[in-house]
JSON list of C-alpha atoms and ligand atoms in Angstrom, two decimals:
[
{"chain": "A", "resi": 181, "resn": "MET", "atom": "CA", "xyz": [-80.96, 78.31, 127.37]},
{"chain": "A", "resi": 182, "resn": "LEU", "atom": "CA", "xyz": [-81.94, 81.08, 124.81]},
{"chain": "A", "resi": 183, "resn": "VAL", "atom": "CA", "xyz": [-79.81, 79.40, 122.22]},
{"chain": "A", "resi": 184, "resn": "SER", "atom": "CA", "xyz": [-81.70, 76.07, 122.81]},
{"chain": "A", "resi": 185, "resn": "VAL", "atom": "CA", "xyz": [-85.05, 77.86, 122.48]},
{"chain": "A", "resi": 186, "resn": "VAL", "atom": "CA", "xyz": [-84.24, 79.64, 119.30]},
{"chain": "A", "resi": 187, "resn": "LYS", "atom": "CA", "xyz": [-82.09, 76.76, 117.68]},
{"chain": "A", "resi": 188, "resn": "HIS", "atom": "CA", "xyz": [-84.07, 73.67, 118.85]},
{"chain": "A", "resi": 189, "resn": "GLU", "atom": "CA", "xyz": [-87.59, 74.88, 119.68]},
{"chain": "A", "resi": 190, "resn": "GLY", "atom": "CA", "xyz": [-88.09, 77.28, 116.87]},
{"chain": "A", "resi": 191, "resn": "GLY", "atom": "CA", "xyz": [-88.21, 80.26, 118.99]},
{"chain": "A", "resi": 192, "resn": "THR", "atom": "CA", "xyz": [-89.11, 83.57, 117.38]},
{"chain": "A", "resi": 193, "resn": "LYS", "atom": "CA", "xyz": [-87.39, 86.95, 117.57]},
{"chain": "A", "resi": 194, "resn": "GLN", "atom": "CA", "xyz": [-90.35, 88.24, 119.86]},
{"chain": "A", "resi": 195, "resn": "GLN", "atom": "CA", "xyz": [-89.75, 85.12, 122.12]},
{"chain": "A", "resi": 196, "resn": "ALA", "atom": "CA", "xyz": [-86.02, 85.90, 122.21]},
{"chain": "A", "resi": 197, "resn": "ARG", "atom": "CA", "xyz": [-86.79, 89.57, 123.20]},
{"chain": "A", "resi": 198, "resn": "ASP", "atom": "CA", "xyz": [-89.19, 88.42, 125.89]},
{"chain": "A", "resi": 199, "resn": "PHE", "atom": "CA", "xyz": [-86.64, 85.88, 127.17]},
{"chain": "A", "resi": 200, "resn": "LEU", "atom": "CA", "xyz": [-84.00, 88.47, 127.52]},
{"chain": "A", "resi": 201, "resn": "LEU", "atom": "CA", "xyz": [-86.22, 91.21, 129.03]},
{"chain": "A", "resi": 202, "resn": "THR", "atom": "CA", "xyz": [-87.48, 88.90, 131.58]},
{"chain": "A", "resi": 203, "resn": "ALA", "atom": "CA", "xyz": [-84.11, 87.39, 132.51]},
{"chain": "A", "resi": 204, "resn": "SER", "atom": "CA", "xyz": [-82.81, 90.99, 132.74]},
{"chain": "A", "resi": 205, "resn": "ALA", "atom": "CA", "xyz": [-85.54, 91.99, 135.11]},
{"chain": "A", "resi": 206, "resn": "ILE", "atom": "CA", "xyz": [-84.74, 89.02, 137.44]},
{"chain": "A", "resi": 207, "resn": "GLY", "atom": "CA", "xyz": [-81.05, 89.62, 137.25]},
{"chain": "A", "resi": 208, "resn": "GLY", "atom": "CA", "xyz": [-81.69, 93.30, 138.07]},
{"chain": "A", "resi": 209, "resn": "LEU", "atom": "CA", "xyz": [-83.72, 92.17, 141.05]},
{"chain": "A", "resi": 210, "resn": "ILE", "atom": "CA", "xyz": [-81.10, 90.01, 142.44]},
{"chain": "A", "resi": 211, "resn": "LYS", "atom": "CA", "xyz": [-78.45, 92.66, 141.89]},
{"chain": "A", "resi": 212, "resn": "HIS", "atom": "CA", "xyz": [-80.59, 95.18, 143.56]},
{"chain": "A", "resi": 213, "resn": "LEU", "atom": "CA", "xyz": [-81.53, 93.01, 146.53]},
{"chain": "A", "resi": 214, "resn": "SER", "atom": "CA", "xyz": [-78.38, 90.94, 146.91]},
{"chain": "A", "resi": 215, "resn": "SER", "atom": "CA", "xyz": [-75.48, 90.55, 144.43]},
{"chain": "A", "resi": 216, "resn": "ILE", "atom": "CA", "xyz": [-74.53, 89.02, 141.17]},
{"chain": "A", "resi": 217, "resn": "SER", "atom": "CA", "xyz": [-70.85, 88.84, 142.25]},
{"chain": "A", "resi": 218, "resn": "GLY", "atom": "CA", "xyz": [-69.01, 85.71, 143.21]},
{"chain": "A", "resi": 219, "resn": "ALA", "atom": "CA", "xyz": [-66.56, 88.02, 145.09]},
{"chain": "A", "resi": 220, "resn": "GLU", "atom": "CA", "xyz": [-69.41, 89.20, 147.21]},
{"chain": "A", "resi": 221, "resn": "VAL", "atom": "CA", "xyz": [-71.92, 86.37, 147.83]},
{"chain": "A", "resi": 222, "resn": "GLY", "atom": "CA", "xyz": [-70.06, 83.24, 146.33]},
{"chain": "A", "resi": 223, "resn": "CYS", "atom": "CA", "xyz": [-71.24, 81.14, 143.62]},
{"chain": "A", "resi": 224, "resn": "GLN", "atom": "CA", "xyz": [-74.90, 81.89, 144.05]},
{"chain": "A", "resi": 225, "resn": "GLY", "atom": "CA", "xyz": [-74.13, 85.34, 142.68]},
{"chain": "A", "resi": 226, "resn": "GLU", "atom": "CA", "xyz": [-72.96, 83.99, 139.43]},
{"chain": "A", "resi": 227, "resn": "ALA", "atom": "CA", "xyz": [-74.11, 80.49, 138.65]},
{"chain": "A", "resi": 228, "resn": "GLY", "atom": "CA", "xyz": [-77.19, 80.94, 140.85]},
{"chain": "A", "resi": 229, "resn": "SER", "atom": "CA", "xyz": [-78.27, 84.22, 139.30]},
{"chain": "A", "resi": 230, "resn": "ALA", "atom": "CA", "xyz": [-77.64, 82.88, 135.87]},
{"chain": "A", "resi": 231, "resn": "ALA", "atom": "CA", "xyz": [-79.80, 79.77, 136.55]},
{"chain": "A", "resi": 232, "resn": "SER", "atom": "CA", "xyz": [-82.51, 81.96, 137.88]},
{"chain": "A", "resi": 233, "resn": "MET", "atom": "CA", "xyz": [-82.33, 84.31, 134.90]},
{"chain": "A", "resi": 234, "resn": "ALA", "atom": "CA", "xyz": [-82.49, 81.42, 132.58]},
{"chain": "A", "resi": 235, "resn": "ALA", "atom": "CA", "xyz": [-85.51, 79.99, 134.30]},
{"chain": "A", "resi": 236, "resn": "SER", "atom": "CA", "xyz": [-87.29, 83.10, 134.18]},
{"chain": "A", "resi": 237, "resn": "GLY", "atom": "CA", "xyz": [-86.66, 83.71, 130.53]},
{"chain": "A", "resi": 238, "resn": "LEU", "atom": "CA", "xyz": [-87.68, 80.15, 129.47]},
{"chain": "A", "resi": 239, "resn": "CYS", "atom": "CA", "xyz": [-90.85, 80.53, 131.64]},
{"chain": "A", "resi": 240, "resn": "ALA", "atom": "CA", "xyz": [-91.71, 83.77, 129.87]},
{"chain": "A", "resi": 241, "resn": "VAL", "atom": "CA", "xyz": [-91.28, 82.13, 126.52]},
{"chain": "A", "resi": 242, "resn": "ARG", "atom": "CA", "xyz": [-93.65, 79.32, 127.55]},
{"chain": "A", "resi": 243, "resn": "ASP", "atom": "CA", "xyz": [-96.32, 81.78, 128.37]},
{"chain": "A", "resi": 244, "resn": "GLY", "atom": "CA", "xyz": [-95.82, 81.55, 132.08]},
{"chain": "A", "resi": 245, "resn": "ALA", "atom": "CA", "xyz": [-97.76, 84.23, 134.17]},
{"chain": "A", "resi": 246, "resn": "PRO", "atom": "CA", "xyz": [-95.66, 86.69, 136.15]},
{"chain": "A", "resi": 247, "resn": "GLN", "atom": "CA", "xyz": [-96.19, 84.51, 139.42]},
{"chain": "A", "resi": 248, "resn": "GLN", "atom": "CA", "xyz": [-95.13, 81.46, 137.68]},
{"chain": "A", "resi": 249, "resn": "ILE", "atom": "CA", "xyz": [-92.00, 83.23, 136.19]},
{"chain": "A", "resi": 250, "resn": "GLU", "atom": "CA", "xyz": [-91.21, 84.36, 139.65]},
{"chain": "A", "resi": 251, "resn": "HIS", "atom": "CA", "xyz": [-91.61, 80.86, 140.97]},
{"chain": "A", "resi": 252, "resn": "ALA", "atom": "CA", "xyz": [-89.40, 79.43, 138.42]},
{"chain": "A", "resi": 253, "resn": "ALA", "atom": "CA", "xyz": [-86.79, 81.95, 139.03]},
{"chain": "A", "resi": 254, "resn": "GLU", "atom": "CA", "xyz": [-86.81, 81.39, 142.86]},
{"chain": "A", "resi": 255, "resn": "MET", "atom": "CA", "xyz": [-86.69, 77.52, 142.43]},
{"chain": "A", "resi": 256, "resn": "ALA", "atom": "CA", "xyz": [-83.67, 77.67, 140.19]},
{"chain": "A", "resi": 257, "resn": "LEU", "atom": "CA", "xyz": [-81.83, 80.01, 142.58]},
{"chain": "A", "resi": 258, "resn": "GLU", "atom": "CA", "xyz": [-82.74, 78.26, 145.94]},
{"chain": "A", "resi": 259, "resn": "HIS", "atom": "CA", "xyz": [-80.12, 75.48, 145.39]},
{"chain": "A", "resi": 260, "resn": "HIS", "atom": "CA", "xyz": [-77.25, 77.86, 145.10]},
{"chain": "A", "resi": 261, "resn": "PRO", "atom": "CA", "xyz": [-76.95, 79.82, 148.38]},
{"chain": "A", "resi": 262, "resn": "GLY", "atom": "CA", "xyz": [-73.97, 78.60, 150.54]},
{"chain": "A", "resi": 263, "resn": "MET", "atom": "CA", "xyz": [-72.01, 77.63, 147.41]},
{"chain": "A", "resi": 264, "resn": "THR", "atom": "CA", "xyz": [-68.37, 78.82, 147.77]},
{"chain": "A", "resi": 265, "resn": "CYS", "atom": "CA", "xyz": [-66.45, 80.63, 145.05]},
{"chain": "A", "resi": 266, "resn": "ASP", "atom": "CA", "xyz": [-63.10, 78.68, 144.98]},
{"chain": "A", "resi": 267, "resn": "PRO", "atom": "CA", "xyz": [-61.96, 77.95, 141.35]},
{"chain": "A", "resi": 268, "resn": "VAL", "atom": "CA", "xyz": [-59.07, 75.72, 141.12]},
{"chain": "A", "resi": 269, "resn": "HIS", "atom": "CA", "xyz": [-55.86, 77.73, 140.81]},
{"chain": "A", "resi": 270, "resn": "GLY", "atom": "CA", "xyz": [-58.09, 80.77, 140.62]},
{"chain": "A", "resi": 271, "resn": "LEU", "atom": "CA", "xyz": [-59.06, 79.89, 137.03]},
{"chain": "A", "resi": 272, "resn": "VAL", "atom": "CA", "xyz": [-62.66, 80.15, 136.10]},
{"chain": "A", "resi": 273, "resn": "GLN", "atom": "CA", "xyz": [-63.03, 76.57, 134.76]},
{"chain": "A", "resi": 274, "resn": "VAL", "atom": "CA", "xyz": [-63.41, 74.05, 137.69]},
{"chain": "A", "resi": 275, "resn": "PRO", "atom": "CA", "xyz": [-65.87, 73.91, 139.30]},
{"chain": "A", "resi": 276, "resn": "CYS", "atom": "CA", "xyz": [-67.55, 76.75, 137.25]},
{"chain": "A", "resi": 277, "resn": "ILE", "atom": "CA", "xyz": [-68.12, 74.72, 134.04]},
{"chain": "A", "resi": 278, "resn": "GLU", "atom": "CA", "xyz": [-70.09, 71.96, 135.79]},
{"chain": "A", "resi": 279, "resn": "ARG", "atom": "CA", "xyz": [-71.83, 74.35, 138.14]},
{"chain": "A", "resi": 280, "resn": "ASN", "atom": "CA", "xyz": [-73.09, 76.46, 135.29]},
{"chain": "A", "resi": 281, "resn": "GLY", "atom": "CA", "xyz": [-74.10, 73.20, 133.31]},
{"chain": "A", "resi": 282, "resn": "PHE", "atom": "CA", "xyz": [-76.09, 71.94, 136.17]},
{"chain": "A", "resi": 283, "resn": "GLY", "atom": "CA", "xyz": [-77.46, 75.43, 136.58]},
{"chain": "A", "resi": 284, "resn": "ALA", "atom": "CA", "xyz": [-79.11, 75.22, 133.22]},
{"chain": "A", "resi": 285, "resn": "ILE", "atom": "CA", "xyz": [-80.51, 71.80, 134.14]},
{"chain": "A", "resi": 286, "resn": "LYS", "atom": "CA", "xyz": [-81.97, 73.24, 137.36]},
{"chain": "A", "resi": 287, "resn": "ALA", "atom": "CA", "xyz": [-83.34, 76.26, 135.18]},
{"chain": "A", "resi": 288, "resn": "TYR", "atom": "CA", "xyz": [-85.12, 73.82, 132.83]},
{"chain": "A", "resi": 289, "resn": "ALA", "atom": "CA", "xyz": [-86.59, 71.83, 135.76]},
{"chain": "A", "resi": 290, "resn": "ALA", "atom": "CA", "xyz": [-87.71, 74.86, 137.62]},
{"chain": "A", "resi": 291, "resn": "THR", "atom": "CA", "xyz": [-89.59, 76.07, 134.56]},
{"chain": "A", "resi": 292, "resn": "SER", "atom": "CA", "xyz": [-91.18, 72.69, 134.17]},
{"chain": "A", "resi": 293, "resn": "LEU", "atom": "CA", "xyz": [-92.31, 72.67, 137.81]},
{"chain": "A", "resi": 294, "resn": "ALA", "atom": "CA", "xyz": [-93.51, 76.25, 137.89]},
{"chain": "A", "resi": 295, "resn": "ILE", "atom": "CA", "xyz": [-95.97, 75.79, 134.96]},
{"chain": "A", "resi": 296, "resn": "PRO", "atom": "CA", "xyz": [-98.85, 73.59, 136.06]},
{"chain": "A", "resi": 297, "resn": "GLY", "atom": "CA", "xyz": [-99.45, 70.38, 134.28]},
{"chain": "A", "resi": 298, "resn": "THR", "atom": "CA", "xyz": [-95.73, 69.75, 133.23]},
{"chain": "A", "resi": 299, "resn": "GLY", "atom": "CA", "xyz": [-94.46, 68.52, 136.70]},
{"chain": "A", "resi": 300, "resn": "LYS", "atom": "CA", "xyz": [-97.22, 65.97, 137.38]},
{"chain": "A", "resi": 301, "resn": "GLU", "atom": "CA", "xyz": [-96.83, 63.39, 134.65]},
{"chain": "A", "resi": 302, "resn": "MET", "atom": "CA", "xyz": [-94.77, 60.68, 136.36]},
{"chain": "A", "resi": 303, "resn": "SER", "atom": "CA", "xyz": [-95.96, 57.28, 135.33]},
{"chain": "A", "resi": 304, "resn": "VAL", "atom": "CA", "xyz": [-97.36, 54.90, 137.87]},
{"chain": "A", "resi": 305, "resn": "LYS", "atom": "CA", "xyz": [-94.36, 52.58, 136.91]},
{"chain": "A", "resi": 306, "resn": "PHE", "atom": "CA", "xyz": [-92.11, 54.76, 138.78]},
{"chain": "A", "resi": 307, "resn": "LYS", "atom": "CA", "xyz": [-93.98, 55.08, 142.12]},
{"chain": "A", "resi": 308, "resn": "GLU", "atom": "CA", "xyz": [-92.88, 52.13, 144.27]},
{"chain": "A", "resi": 309, "resn": "THR", "atom": "CA", "xyz": [-94.40, 49.61, 141.97]},
{"chain": "A", "resi": 310, "resn": "SER", "atom": "CA", "xyz": [-91.26, 47.95, 140.73]},
{"chain": "A", "resi": 311, "resn": "LEU", "atom": "CA", "xyz": [-92.84, 48.02, 137.23]},
{"chain": "A", "resi": 312, "resn": "GLY", "atom": "CA", "xyz": [-90.28, 50.18, 135.58]},
{"chain": "A", "resi": 313, "resn": "GLY", "atom": "CA", "xyz": [-86.86, 51.79, 135.49]},
{"chain": "A", "resi": 314, "resn": "LEU", "atom": "CA", "xyz": [-84.09, 50.23, 137.44]},
{"chain": "A", "resi": 315, "resn": "ALA", "atom": "CA", "xyz": [-86.61, 47.57, 138.83]},
{"chain": "A", "resi": 316, "resn": "VAL", "atom": "CA", "xyz": [-86.83, 45.98, 135.51]},
{"chain": "A", "resi": 317, "resn": "THR", "atom": "CA", "xyz": [-83.41, 46.41, 134.17]},
{"chain": "A", "resi": 318, "resn": "ILE", "atom": "CA", "xyz": [-81.52, 43.26, 133.77]},
{"chain": "A", "resi": 319, "resn": "THR", "atom": "CA", "xyz": [-77.82, 43.70, 134.76]},
{"chain": "A", "resi": 320, "resn": "GLU", "atom": "CA", "xyz": [-75.04, 41.43, 133.72]},
{"chain": "A", "resi": 321, "resn": "CYS", "atom": "CA", "xyz": [-72.55, 40.83, 136.61]},
{"chain": "B", "resi": 643, "resn": "LIG", "atom": "S1", "xyz": [-67.06, 79.09, 141.54]},
{"chain": "B", "resi": 643, "resn": "LIG", "atom": "FE1", "xyz": [-66.70, 79.80, 139.38]},
{"chain": "B", "resi": 643, "resn": "LIG", "atom": "S2", "xyz": [-68.80, 80.29, 138.54]},
{"chain": "B", "resi": 643, "resn": "LIG", "atom": "FE2", "xyz": [-69.01, 80.13, 140.75]},
{"chain": "B", "resi": 643, "resn": "LIG", "atom": "S3", "xyz": [-68.75, 82.24, 141.42]},
{"chain": "B", "resi": 643, "resn": "LIG", "atom": "FE3", "xyz": [-66.60, 81.35, 141.54]},
{"chain": "B", "resi": 643, "resn": "LIG", "atom": "S4", "xyz": [-65.72, 81.84, 139.43]},
{"chain": "B", "resi": 643, "resn": "LIG", "atom": "FE4", "xyz": [-67.93, 82.14, 139.26]}
]
């Protein structure tokens, strides 16, 4: 997430610092109150914590207030409790790669939802009107 901010969004060094400090604070809270270890709490401890940290850092870079940062971190984490840690053959590849990839997507979405105005822009075409999306997509059978 931080690489994306710096490489693709023109993030500054100060924003990178803000991202890392905020993410570290959230990671510290999770570690203090729960765990960041898959061996202790399952995948929420690793993929979940990472998603939560990424969401908080991204929200900070986007000038989110502390409450919004907290909200983003919580939303990114809340999809992970109960996820087992059971990598295939004990290798940290499957399902880890996919889970962390989706964790990044969740972090991005959580930040978008936490900052007002960024999650309420759905076009009327996509609200049971059959005016957009799949409703107007012609498929060849
Ligand atoms: S499933 Fe993979 S990513 Fe999740 S806690 Fe286990 S080793 Fe870590």
